[in-house]
């Protein structure tokens, strides 16, 4: 099995693991016939990979229950950018179901090479969560809409694919995910964690092949091509 096929297979297994395991997901309502679903996020959402699998699953298993999937991911964005486009890019599409993910760009990149990386990281996390609290208020006001928060995919710090590395970046992402999980529980929203199962599968596979990763280009973007 070549590396591209290998990663694609494990990406599928990862999604199955996430959506079927209560350790990673809580209270995720299935889509209903006619559902209008907006996936909100950054370039990982914009790329269209994970929700294309969700759409394909529903179209092949429930062909008599069509749904509309809308991609509201924009590359390079963080929570503060998403906050500013909620009206025209999310709510104006009249969704009945919204998923939201963020954290990869929020946590920064080259700050992890600086001497005061910990301080800079905490500042970016707080900025992200401050914007998220505003997003949370806006979502709470939309009481006819199902909401699901997605804990962002992992930054792969353990693959030996190359030497370019932002050490402890995924730890920062996990802090944002923890806040997302708590908000989902408090508000009765759905929550699914992409990060932990990606890390677990990667660590297991890296025991056999130290260069294994879901993110072969840059440690950031999961790729199923």
Coordinates of N, CA and C in Angstrom, one line a residue:
X1 N 0.9 -1.2 0.0 CA 0.0 0.0 0.0 C 0.9 1.2 0.0
X2 N 0.7 2.1 -1.0 CA 1.6 3.3 -1.1 C 1.2 4.3 0.0
X3 N 2.0 5.3 0.2 CA 1.8 6.3 1.3 C 0.5 7.1 1.1
X4 N 0.2 7.4 -0.1 CA -1.0 8.2 -0.3 C -2.3 7.4 0.0
X5 N -2.3 6.2 -0.5 CA -3.5 5.3 -0.2 C -3.5 5.1 1.3
X6 N -2.4 4.8 1.9 CA -2.3 4.6 3.3 C -2.9 5.7 4.1
X7 N -2.6 6.9 3.8 CA -3.1 8.1 4.5 C -4.6 8.2 4.3
X8 N -5.0 8.0 3.1 CA -6.5 8.1 2.8 C -7.3 7.1 3.6
X9 N -6.8 5.8 3.7 CA -7.5 4.8 4.4 C -7.5 5.2 5.9
X10 N -6.4 5.7 6.4 CA -6.4 6.1 7.9 C -7.3 7.3 8.1
X11 N -7.4 8.2 7.1 CA -8.3 9.4 7.3 C -9.7 8.9 7.4
X12 N -10.1 7.9 6.6 CA -11.5 7.4 6.7 C -11.7 6.7 8.0
X13 N -10.7 5.9 8.5 CA -10.8 5.2 9.8 C -10.9 6.2 10.9
X14 N -10.2 7.3 10.8 CA -10.2 8.4 11.8 C -11.6 9.0 11.9
X15 N -12.2 9.3 10.7 CA -13.6 9.9 10.8 C -14.6 8.9 11.4
X16 N -14.5 7.6 11.0 CA -15.4 6.6 11.6 C -15.2 6.6 13.1
X17 N -13.9 6.6 13.6 CA -13.6 6.6 15.0 C -14.2 7.8 15.7
X18 N -14.0 8.9 15.1 CA -14.5 10.2 15.8 C -16.0 10.1 15.9
X19 N -16.7 9.8 14.9 CA -18.2 10.0 14.9 C -18.9 8.8 15.6
X20 N -18.2 7.8 15.9 CA -18.8 6.6 16.6 C -18.4 6.4 18.0
X21 N -17.4 7.2 18.5 CA -16.8 7.0 19.8 C -17.2 8.1 20.7
X22 N -17.9 7.8 21.8 CA -18.4 8.8 22.7 C -17.3 9.5 23.5
X23 N -16.0 9.0 23.4 CA -14.9 9.7 24.0 C -14.6 10.9 23.3
X24 N -14.9 11.0 22.0 CA -14.5 12.1 21.1 C -15.7 12.9 20.7
X25 N -16.9 12.4 20.9 CA -18.1 13.1 20.5 C -19.2 13.1 21.5
X26 N -20.0 14.2 21.5 CA -21.1 14.2 22.5 C -22.3 14.8 21.8
X27 N -23.4 14.2 21.9 CA -24.7 14.7 21.5 C -24.7 15.3 20.1
X28 N -24.3 14.5 19.1 CA -24.3 15.0 17.7 C -25.6 14.6 17.0
X29 N -26.5 15.4 16.8 CA -27.8 15.0 16.1 C -27.5 14.7 14.7
X30 N -28.1 13.7 14.2 CA -28.0 13.4 12.7 C -28.7 14.4 11.9
X31 N -28.3 14.5 10.6 CA -29.0 15.5 9.7 C -30.3 14.9 9.4
X32 N -31.3 15.8 9.3 CA -32.7 15.5 8.8 C -32.8 15.8 7.3
X33 N -33.9 15.2 6.7 CA -34.2 15.5 5.3 C -34.3 17.0 5.1
X34 N -33.7 17.6 4.1 CA -33.8 19.0 3.9 C -32.9 19.9 4.7
X35 N -32.1 19.3 5.5 CA -31.2 20.1 6.4 C -30.3 21.0 5.6
X36 N -30.0 22.2 6.0 CA -29.1 23.1 5.4 C -27.9 23.3 6.4
X37 N -26.8 22.7 6.0 CA -25.7 22.6 7.0 C -24.5 23.5 6.5
X38 N -24.1 24.4 7.4 CA -22.9 25.2 7.1 C -21.7 24.8 7.9
X39 N -20.6 24.4 7.3 CA -19.4 24.1 8.0 C -18.5 25.3 8.0
X40 N -18.3 25.9 9.2 CA -17.5 27.1 9.4 C -16.1 26.8 9.9
X41 N -15.1 27.4 9.3 CA -13.8 27.2 9.8 C -12.7 27.9 9.0
X42 N -11.5 27.3 9.0 CA -10.4 27.9 8.3 C -10.1 27.1 7.0
X43 N -8.8 27.1 6.6 CA -8.4 26.4 5.4 C -8.7 24.9 5.4
X44 N -8.7 24.3 6.6 CA -8.9 22.9 6.7 C -10.3 22.6 6.4
X45 N -11.2 23.5 6.7 CA -12.6 23.4 6.3 C -12.8 23.8 4.8
X46 N -12.1 24.9 4.4 CA -12.2 25.4 3.1 C -11.8 24.3 2.1
X47 N -10.8 23.5 2.4 CA -10.3 22.4 1.5 C -11.4 21.4 1.2
X48 N -12.4 21.2 2.0 CA -13.5 20.4 1.7 C -13.4 18.9 1.9
X49 N -12.3 18.5 2.6 CA -12.1 17.1 2.7 C -13.0 16.4 3.7
X50 N -13.0 16.8 4.9 CA -13.8 16.0 5.9 C -15.3 16.1 5.7
X51 N -15.8 17.2 5.3 CA -17.3 17.3 5.1 C -17.7 16.7 3.8
X52 N -16.7 16.5 2.9 CA -17.1 15.7 1.7 C -17.4 14.3 2.0
X53 N -16.7 13.7 3.0 CA -17.0 12.3 3.4 C -18.3 12.3 4.2
X54 N -18.6 13.3 4.9 CA -19.9 13.3 5.6 C -21.1 13.4 4.6
X55 N -20.9 14.3 3.6 CA -21.9 14.4 2.5 C -22.1 13.1 1.8
X56 N -20.9 12.4 1.4 CA -21.0 11.2 0.7 C -21.7 10.1 1.5
X57 N -21.4 10.0 2.8 CA -22.1 9.0 3.6 C -23.6 9.2 3.6
X58 N -24.0 10.4 3.8 CA -25.5 10.6 3.8 C -26.1 10.4 2.4
X59 N -25.5 10.8 1.3 CA -26.0 10.6 0.0 C -26.1 9.1 -0.4
X60 N -25.2 8.3 0.1 CA -25.2 6.9 -0.3 C -26.0 6.0 0.7
X61 N -26.2 6.5 1.9 CA -27.0 5.7 2.9 C -28.4 6.2 3.0
X62 N -28.6 7.5 2.7 CA -30.0 8.0 2.8 C -30.3 8.8 1.6
X63 N -30.4 8.2 0.4 CA -30.6 9.0 -0.8 C -32.0 9.7 -0.9
X64 N -32.9 9.2 0.0 CA -34.2 9.8 0.0 C -34.3 11.0 1.0
X65 N -33.2 11.3 1.6 CA -33.2 12.4 2.6 C -32.1 13.4 2.2
X66 N -32.3 14.1 1.1 CA -31.2 15.0 0.6 C -30.9 16.1 1.6
X67 N -29.7 16.5 1.7 CA -29.3 17.7 2.5 C -28.4 18.6 1.7
X68 N -28.3 19.8 2.1 CA -27.5 20.8 1.5 C -26.3 21.1 2.4
X69 N -25.1 20.9 1.8 CA -23.8 21.2 2.5 C -23.2 22.5 2.0
X70 N -22.9 23.5 2.9 CA -22.3 24.7 2.5 C -21.0 24.9 3.2
X71 N -20.0 25.3 2.4 CA -18.6 25.4 2.9 C -18.4 26.9 3.2
X72 N -18.2 27.2 4.5 CA -17.9 28.5 5.0 C -16.5 28.5 5.7
X73 N -15.6 27.8 5.1 CA -14.2 27.8 5.5 C -13.4 28.8 4.7
X74 N -12.5 29.6 5.3 CA -11.7 30.5 4.6 C -10.3 30.3 5.1
X75 N -9.3 30.1 4.2 CA -8.0 29.9 4.5 C -7.3 31.0 5.3
X76 N -6.5 30.7 6.3 CA -5.8 31.7 7.1 C -6.6 32.3 8.2
X77 N -7.8 32.0 8.4 CA -8.7 32.7 9.3 C -8.6 32.1 10.7
X78 N -8.9 33.0 11.7 CA -8.9 32.6 13.1 C -10.3 33.0 13.7
X79 N -10.5 32.8 14.9 CA -11.8 33.0 15.5 C -12.3 34.5 15.3
X80 N -11.3 35.4 15.4 CA -11.7 36.8 15.3 C -12.1 37.2 13.9
X81 N -11.6 36.5 12.9 CA -12.1 36.7 11.5 C -13.5 36.1 11.3
X82 N -13.7 34.9 11.8 CA -15.0 34.2 11.7 C -16.1 35.1 12.4
X83 N -15.7 35.6 13.5 CA -16.7 36.5 14.2 C -17.2 37.6 13.3
X84 N -16.3 38.2 12.6 CA -16.7 39.4 11.7 C -17.5 39.0 10.5
X85 N -17.6 37.7 10.1 CA -18.3 37.4 8.9 C -19.6 36.5 9.2
X86 N -19.9 36.3 10.4 CA -21.0 35.4 10.8 C -22.3 35.8 10.1
X87 N -22.6 37.1 10.0 CA -23.9 37.5 9.4 C -24.0 37.1 7.9
X88 N -23.0 37.7 7.1 CA -23.2 37.5 5.7 C -22.7 36.2 5.1
X89 N -21.8 35.5 5.9 CA -21.3 34.2 5.4 C -21.9 33.0 6.0
X90 N -22.6 33.2 7.1 CA -23.2 32.0 7.8 C -24.7 32.2 7.9
X91 N -25.1 33.2 8.7 CA -26.6 33.3 9.0 C -27.4 33.7 7.8
X92 N -26.8 34.5 6.9 CA -27.6 34.8 5.7 C -27.8 33.6 4.7
X93 N -27.2 32.5 5.0 CA -27.4 31.3 4.2 C -28.6 30.5 4.7
X94 N -29.2 31.0 5.8 CA -30.4 30.4 6.4 C -30.1 28.9 6.7
X95 N -29.0 28.6 7.5 CA -28.7 27.2 7.9 C -29.7 26.8 9.0
X96 N -29.9 25.5 9.0 CA -30.6 24.8 10.1 C -29.6 24.1 11.0
X97 N -28.4 24.0 10.6 CA -27.4 23.3 11.3 C -26.0 23.9 11.0
X98 N -25.2 24.2 12.0 CA -23.9 24.9 11.9 C -22.9 24.1 12.6
X99 N -21.7 23.8 12.0 CA -20.6 23.3 12.7 C -19.5 24.4 12.7
X100 N -18.7 24.5 13.7 CA -17.7 25.5 13.9 C -16.4 24.9 14.4
X101 N -15.3 25.2 13.7 CA -14.0 24.8 14.1 C -13.0 26.0 13.9
X102 N -12.0 26.1 14.8 CA -11.0 27.1 14.7 C -9.8 26.7 15.6
X103 N -8.7 27.3 15.6 CA -7.6 27.1 16.5 C -6.2 26.9 15.8
X104 N -6.2 26.4 14.6 CA -4.9 26.2 14.0 C -4.1 27.6 13.8
X105 N -4.8 28.5 13.1 CA -4.2 29.8 12.9 C -4.2 30.7 14.1
X106 N -5.2 30.5 15.0 CA -5.3 31.3 16.2 C -4.0 31.2 17.0
X107 N -3.5 30.0 17.1 CA -2.4 29.7 18.0 C -1.0 30.1 17.4
X108 N -1.0 30.6 16.2 CA 0.3 31.2 15.7 C 1.2 30.1 15.2
X109 N 2.3 30.6 14.6 CA 3.3 29.7 14.0 C 4.8 30.0 14.5
X110 N 5.4 31.0 14.0 CA 6.8 31.3 14.3 C 7.0 31.8 15.7
X111 N 5.9 32.1 16.4 CA 6.0 32.5 17.8 C 6.6 31.4 18.7
X112 N 6.5 30.2 18.2 CA 7.0 29.0 19.0 C 8.5 28.9 18.8
X113 N 9.1 29.7 18.0 CA 10.6 29.8 17.9 C 11.2 30.9 18.8
X114 N 10.4 31.7 19.4 CA 10.9 32.8 20.2 C 11.1 32.4 21.6
X115 N 12.0 33.2 22.3 CA 12.3 32.9 23.7 C 11.1 33.0 24.6
X116 N 10.2 33.9 24.3 CA 9.0 34.1 25.2 C 7.8 33.4 24.5
X117 N 8.0 32.3 23.9 CA 7.0 31.5 23.2 C 5.8 31.3 24.1
X118 N 6.0 30.9 25.3 CA 4.9 30.5 26.2 C 4.0 31.7 26.4
X119 N 4.6 32.9 26.7 CA 3.8 34.1 26.9 C 3.0 34.5 25.7
X120 N 3.7 34.5 24.5 CA 3.0 34.8 23.3 C 1.9 33.9 22.9
X121 N 2.1 32.6 23.2 CA 1.1 31.6 23.0 C -0.2 31.8 23.8
X122 N 0.0 32.1 25.1 CA -1.1 32.4 26.0 C -1.9 33.6 25.5
X123 N -1.2 34.6 25.0 CA -1.8 35.8 24.5 C -2.7 35.5 23.3
X124 N -2.2 34.7 22.4 CA -3.0 34.3 21.3 C -4.2 33.5 21.6
X125 N -4.0 32.6 22.6 CA -5.1 31.7 23.0 C -6.2 32.6 23.6
X126 N -5.8 33.6 24.4 CA -6.8 34.4 25.1 C -7.6 35.3 24.0
X127 N -6.8 35.8 23.0 CA -7.4 36.5 21.9 C -8.5 35.7 21.2
X128 N -8.1 34.4 20.9 CA -9.0 33.5 20.2 C -10.3 33.3 21.1
X129 N -10.1 33.0 22.3 CA -11.2 32.7 23.2 C -12.1 33.9 23.5
X130 N -11.5 35.1 23.5 CA -12.3 36.3 23.6 C -13.3 36.4 22.4
X131 N -12.7 36.2 21.2 CA -13.6 36.2 20.0 C -14.6 35.1 20.0
X132 N -14.2 33.9 20.5 CA -15.1 32.8 20.6 C -16.3 33.1 21.5
X133 N -16.0 33.8 22.6 CA -17.1 34.1 23.5 C -18.2 35.0 22.8
X134 N -17.7 35.9 21.9 CA -18.6 36.7 21.1 C -19.4 35.8 20.1
X135 N -18.7 34.9 19.5 CA -19.4 34.0 18.6 C -20.4 33.2 19.3
X136 N -20.0 32.7 20.5 CA -21.0 31.9 21.3 C -22.3 32.7 21.6
X137 N -22.1 34.0 21.9 CA -23.3 34.8 22.2 C -24.2 34.8 20.9
X138 N -23.6 35.0 19.8 CA -24.3 35.1 18.5 C -25.0 33.8 18.2
X139 N -24.4 32.7 18.4 CA -25.0 31.4 18.2 C -26.1 31.1 19.1
X140 N -26.0 31.5 20.4 CA -27.0 31.3 21.4 C -28.3 32.0 21.0
X141 N -28.1 33.2 20.3 CA -29.3 34.0 19.9 C -30.1 33.3 18.7
X142 N -29.4 32.4 18.0 CA -30.0 31.7 16.9 C -30.6 30.4 17.5
X143 N -31.8 30.4 18.1 CA -32.3 29.3 18.8 C -33.0 28.2 17.9
X144 N -33.1 28.5 16.6 CA -33.7 27.4 15.8 C -32.7 26.7 15.0
X145 N -31.4 26.8 15.4 CA -30.3 26.3 14.6 C -29.6 25.2 15.5
X146 N -29.3 24.1 15.0 CA -28.5 23.1 15.7 C -27.0 23.5 15.6
X147 N -26.3 23.4 16.7 CA -24.9 23.8 16.7 C -24.0 22.7 17.1
X148 N -22.9 22.5 16.4 CA -21.9 21.5 16.8 C -20.5 22.2 16.7
X149 N -19.7 22.1 17.8 CA -18.3 22.6 17.8 C -17.4 21.4 17.5
X150 N -16.4 21.7 16.6 CA -15.4 20.7 16.2 C -14.1 21.1 16.8
X151 N -13.5 20.3 17.7 CA -12.2 20.5 18.2 C -11.2 20.3 17.0
X152 N -10.4 21.3 16.7 CA -9.6 21.3 15.5 C -8.6 20.1 15.3
X153 N -8.3 19.8 14.1 CA -7.4 18.8 13.8 C -6.0 19.1 14.4
X154 N -5.2 18.1 14.5 CA -3.9 18.3 15.2 C -2.8 18.9 14.4
X155 N -1.9 19.6 15.0 CA -0.6 20.0 14.3 C 0.3 18.9 14.7
X156 N 0.8 18.2 13.6 CA 1.6 17.0 13.8 C 3.1 17.3 14.2
X157 N 3.3 17.2 15.5 CA 4.7 17.5 16.0 C 5.6 16.3 16.1
X158 N 5.0 15.1 15.8 CA 5.8 13.9 16.0 C 6.3 13.2 14.8
X159 N 5.8 13.6 13.6 CA 6.3 13.0 12.4 C 7.7 13.4 12.1
X160 N 8.5 12.5 11.5 CA 9.8 12.8 11.1 C 9.9 13.2 9.6
X161 N 8.8 13.6 9.1 CA 8.7 13.9 7.6 C 9.7 15.0 7.2
X162 N 9.9 16.0 8.1 CA 10.8 17.1 7.8 C 11.2 17.7 9.1
X163 N 12.1 18.7 9.1 CA 12.7 19.3 10.3 C 12.0 20.6 10.7
X164 N 11.1 21.1 9.8 CA 10.4 22.3 10.2 C 9.3 22.0 11.2
X165 N 9.4 22.6 12.4 CA 8.6 22.2 13.5 C 8.3 23.4 14.4
X166 N 7.0 23.5 14.8 CA 6.6 24.5 15.8 C 6.3 23.7 17.1
X167 N 7.3 23.5 17.9 CA 7.1 22.7 19.1 C 6.1 23.3 20.1
X168 N 5.2 22.5 20.6 CA 4.2 22.8 21.6 C 3.0 23.6 21.0
X169 N 2.9 23.7 19.7 CA 1.8 24.3 19.0 C 0.5 23.5 19.3
X170 N 0.6 22.2 19.2 CA -0.6 21.4 19.4 C -1.1 21.5 20.9
X171 N -0.2 21.7 21.8 CA -0.6 21.9 23.2 C -1.5 23.2 23.3
X172 N -1.1 24.2 22.5 CA -1.9 25.4 22.5 C -3.3 25.2 21.9
X173 N -3.3 24.4 20.8 CA -4.6 24.0 20.2 C -5.5 23.3 21.2
X174 N -4.9 22.4 21.9 CA -5.7 21.6 22.9 C -6.3 22.5 24.0
X175 N -5.7 23.6 24.3 CA -6.3 24.5 25.3 C -7.6 25.2 24.7
X176 N -7.5 25.5 23.4 CA -8.7 26.0 22.8 C -9.8 25.0 22.7
X177 N -9.4 23.7 22.3 CA -10.4 22.6 22.3 C -11.1 22.4 23.6
X178 N -10.3 22.5 24.7 CA -10.9 22.3 26.0 C -12.0 23.4 26.3
X179 N -11.7 24.6 25.8 CA -12.7 25.7 26.0 C -14.0 25.4 25.1
X180 N -13.7 24.9 23.9 CA -14.8 24.5 23.0 C -15.7 23.4 23.7
X181 N -15.0 22.4 24.2 CA -15.7 21.3 24.8 C -16.6 21.7 26.0
X182 N -16.1 22.6 26.8 CA -16.8 23.1 27.9 C -18.0 23.9 27.5
X183 N -17.8 24.8 26.5 CA -18.9 25.6 26.0 C -20.0 24.7 25.4
X184 N -19.6 23.7 24.7 CA -20.6 22.8 24.1 C -21.5 22.1 25.2
X185 N -20.8 21.7 26.2 CA -21.5 21.0 27.3 C -22.4 22.0 28.0
X186 N -21.9 23.2 28.3 CA -22.7 24.2 29.0 C -24.0 24.6 28.2
X187 N -23.8 24.7 26.9 CA -24.9 25.2 26.0 C -25.8 24.1 25.4
X188 N -25.4 22.8 25.7 CA -26.2 21.7 25.1 C -26.0 21.5 23.6
X189 N -24.8 21.9 23.2 CA -24.5 21.8 21.7 C -23.7 20.5 21.5
X190 N -23.7 20.1 20.3 CA -22.8 18.9 20.0 C -21.4 19.3 20.0
X191 N -20.5 18.3 20.2 CA -19.1 18.5 20.2 C -18.4 17.2 19.6
X192 N -17.4 17.4 18.7 CA -16.6 16.3 18.2 C -15.2 16.8 18.2
X193 N -14.3 15.9 18.7 CA -12.9 16.2 18.8 C -12.1 15.5 17.6
X194 N -11.6 16.2 16.7 CA -10.7 15.7 15.7 C -9.3 15.4 16.1
X195 N -8.9 16.2 17.2 CA -7.4 16.2 17.5 C -6.9 14.9 18.1
X196 N -7.6 14.5 19.2 CA -7.1 13.4 20.0 C -7.0 12.1 19.2
X197 N -8.0 11.7 18.4 CA -7.9 10.5 17.6 C -6.8 10.6 16.5
X198 N -6.6 11.8 15.9 CA -5.5 12.0 15.0 C -4.2 11.7 15.6
X199 N -4.0 12.3 16.8 CA -2.7 12.1 17.5 C -2.5 10.6 17.8
X200 N -3.5 9.9 18.3 CA -3.4 8.5 18.7 C -3.1 7.6 17.5
X201 N -3.8 7.8 16.4 CA -3.5 7.0 15.2 C -2.1 7.3 14.7
X202 N -1.7 8.6 14.6 CA -0.4 9.0 14.1 C 0.7 8.3 14.9
X203 N 0.6 8.4 16.3 CA 1.6 7.8 17.1 C 1.8 6.3 16.9
X204 N 0.6 5.6 16.7 CA 0.7 4.2 16.5 C 1.4 3.9 15.1
X205 N 1.0 4.6 14.1 CA 1.6 4.4 12.8 C 3.0 4.8 12.7
X206 N 3.4 5.8 13.5 CA 4.8 6.3 13.5 C 5.8 5.3 14.1
X207 N 5.2 4.4 14.9 CA 6.1 3.3 15.4 C 6.6 2.4 14.3
X208 N 5.8 2.3 13.2 CA 6.1 1.5 12.0 C 6.8 2.3 11.0
X209 N 6.4 3.6 10.8 CA 7.0 4.5 9.8 C 7.0 5.9 10.4
X210 N 8.2 6.3 10.8 CA 8.4 7.6 11.5 C 8.0 8.8 10.7
X211 N 7.8 8.6 9.4 CA 7.3 9.7 8.5 C 5.8 9.7 8.3
X212 N 5.1 8.8 8.9 CA 3.6 8.8 8.7 C 3.0 10.1 9.3
X213 N 2.1 10.6 8.6 CA 1.3 11.8 9.0 C 0.1 11.9 8.2
X214 N -1.0 12.5 8.8 CA -2.2 12.8 8.0 C -1.9 14.1 7.2
X215 N -0.9 14.8 7.5 CA -0.6 16.2 7.0 C 0.7 16.2 6.3
X216 N 0.8 15.6 5.1 CA 2.1 15.4 4.5 C 2.7 16.6 3.9
X217 N 1.9 17.7 3.7 CA 2.5 18.9 3.1 C 3.2 19.7 4.1
X218 N 2.6 19.9 5.3 CA 3.1 21.0 6.2 C 2.8 20.7 7.7
X219 N 2.4 19.5 8.0 CA 2.0 19.2 9.4 C 0.7 19.8 9.9
X220 N 0.1 20.5 9.0 CA -1.1 21.3 9.3 C -2.4 20.8 8.7
X221 N -2.3 20.6 7.4 CA -3.5 20.4 6.6 C -3.7 18.9 6.3
X222 N -4.7 18.2 6.9 CA -5.0 16.8 6.6 C -5.3 16.7 5.1
X223 N -4.8 15.6 4.5 CA -5.0 15.5 3.1 C -5.5 14.1 2.7
X224 N -6.6 13.9 2.0 CA -7.0 12.6 1.6 C -6.9 12.4 0.1
X225 N -6.2 13.2 -0.6 CA -6.0 13.1 -2.0 C -5.0 12.0 -2.4

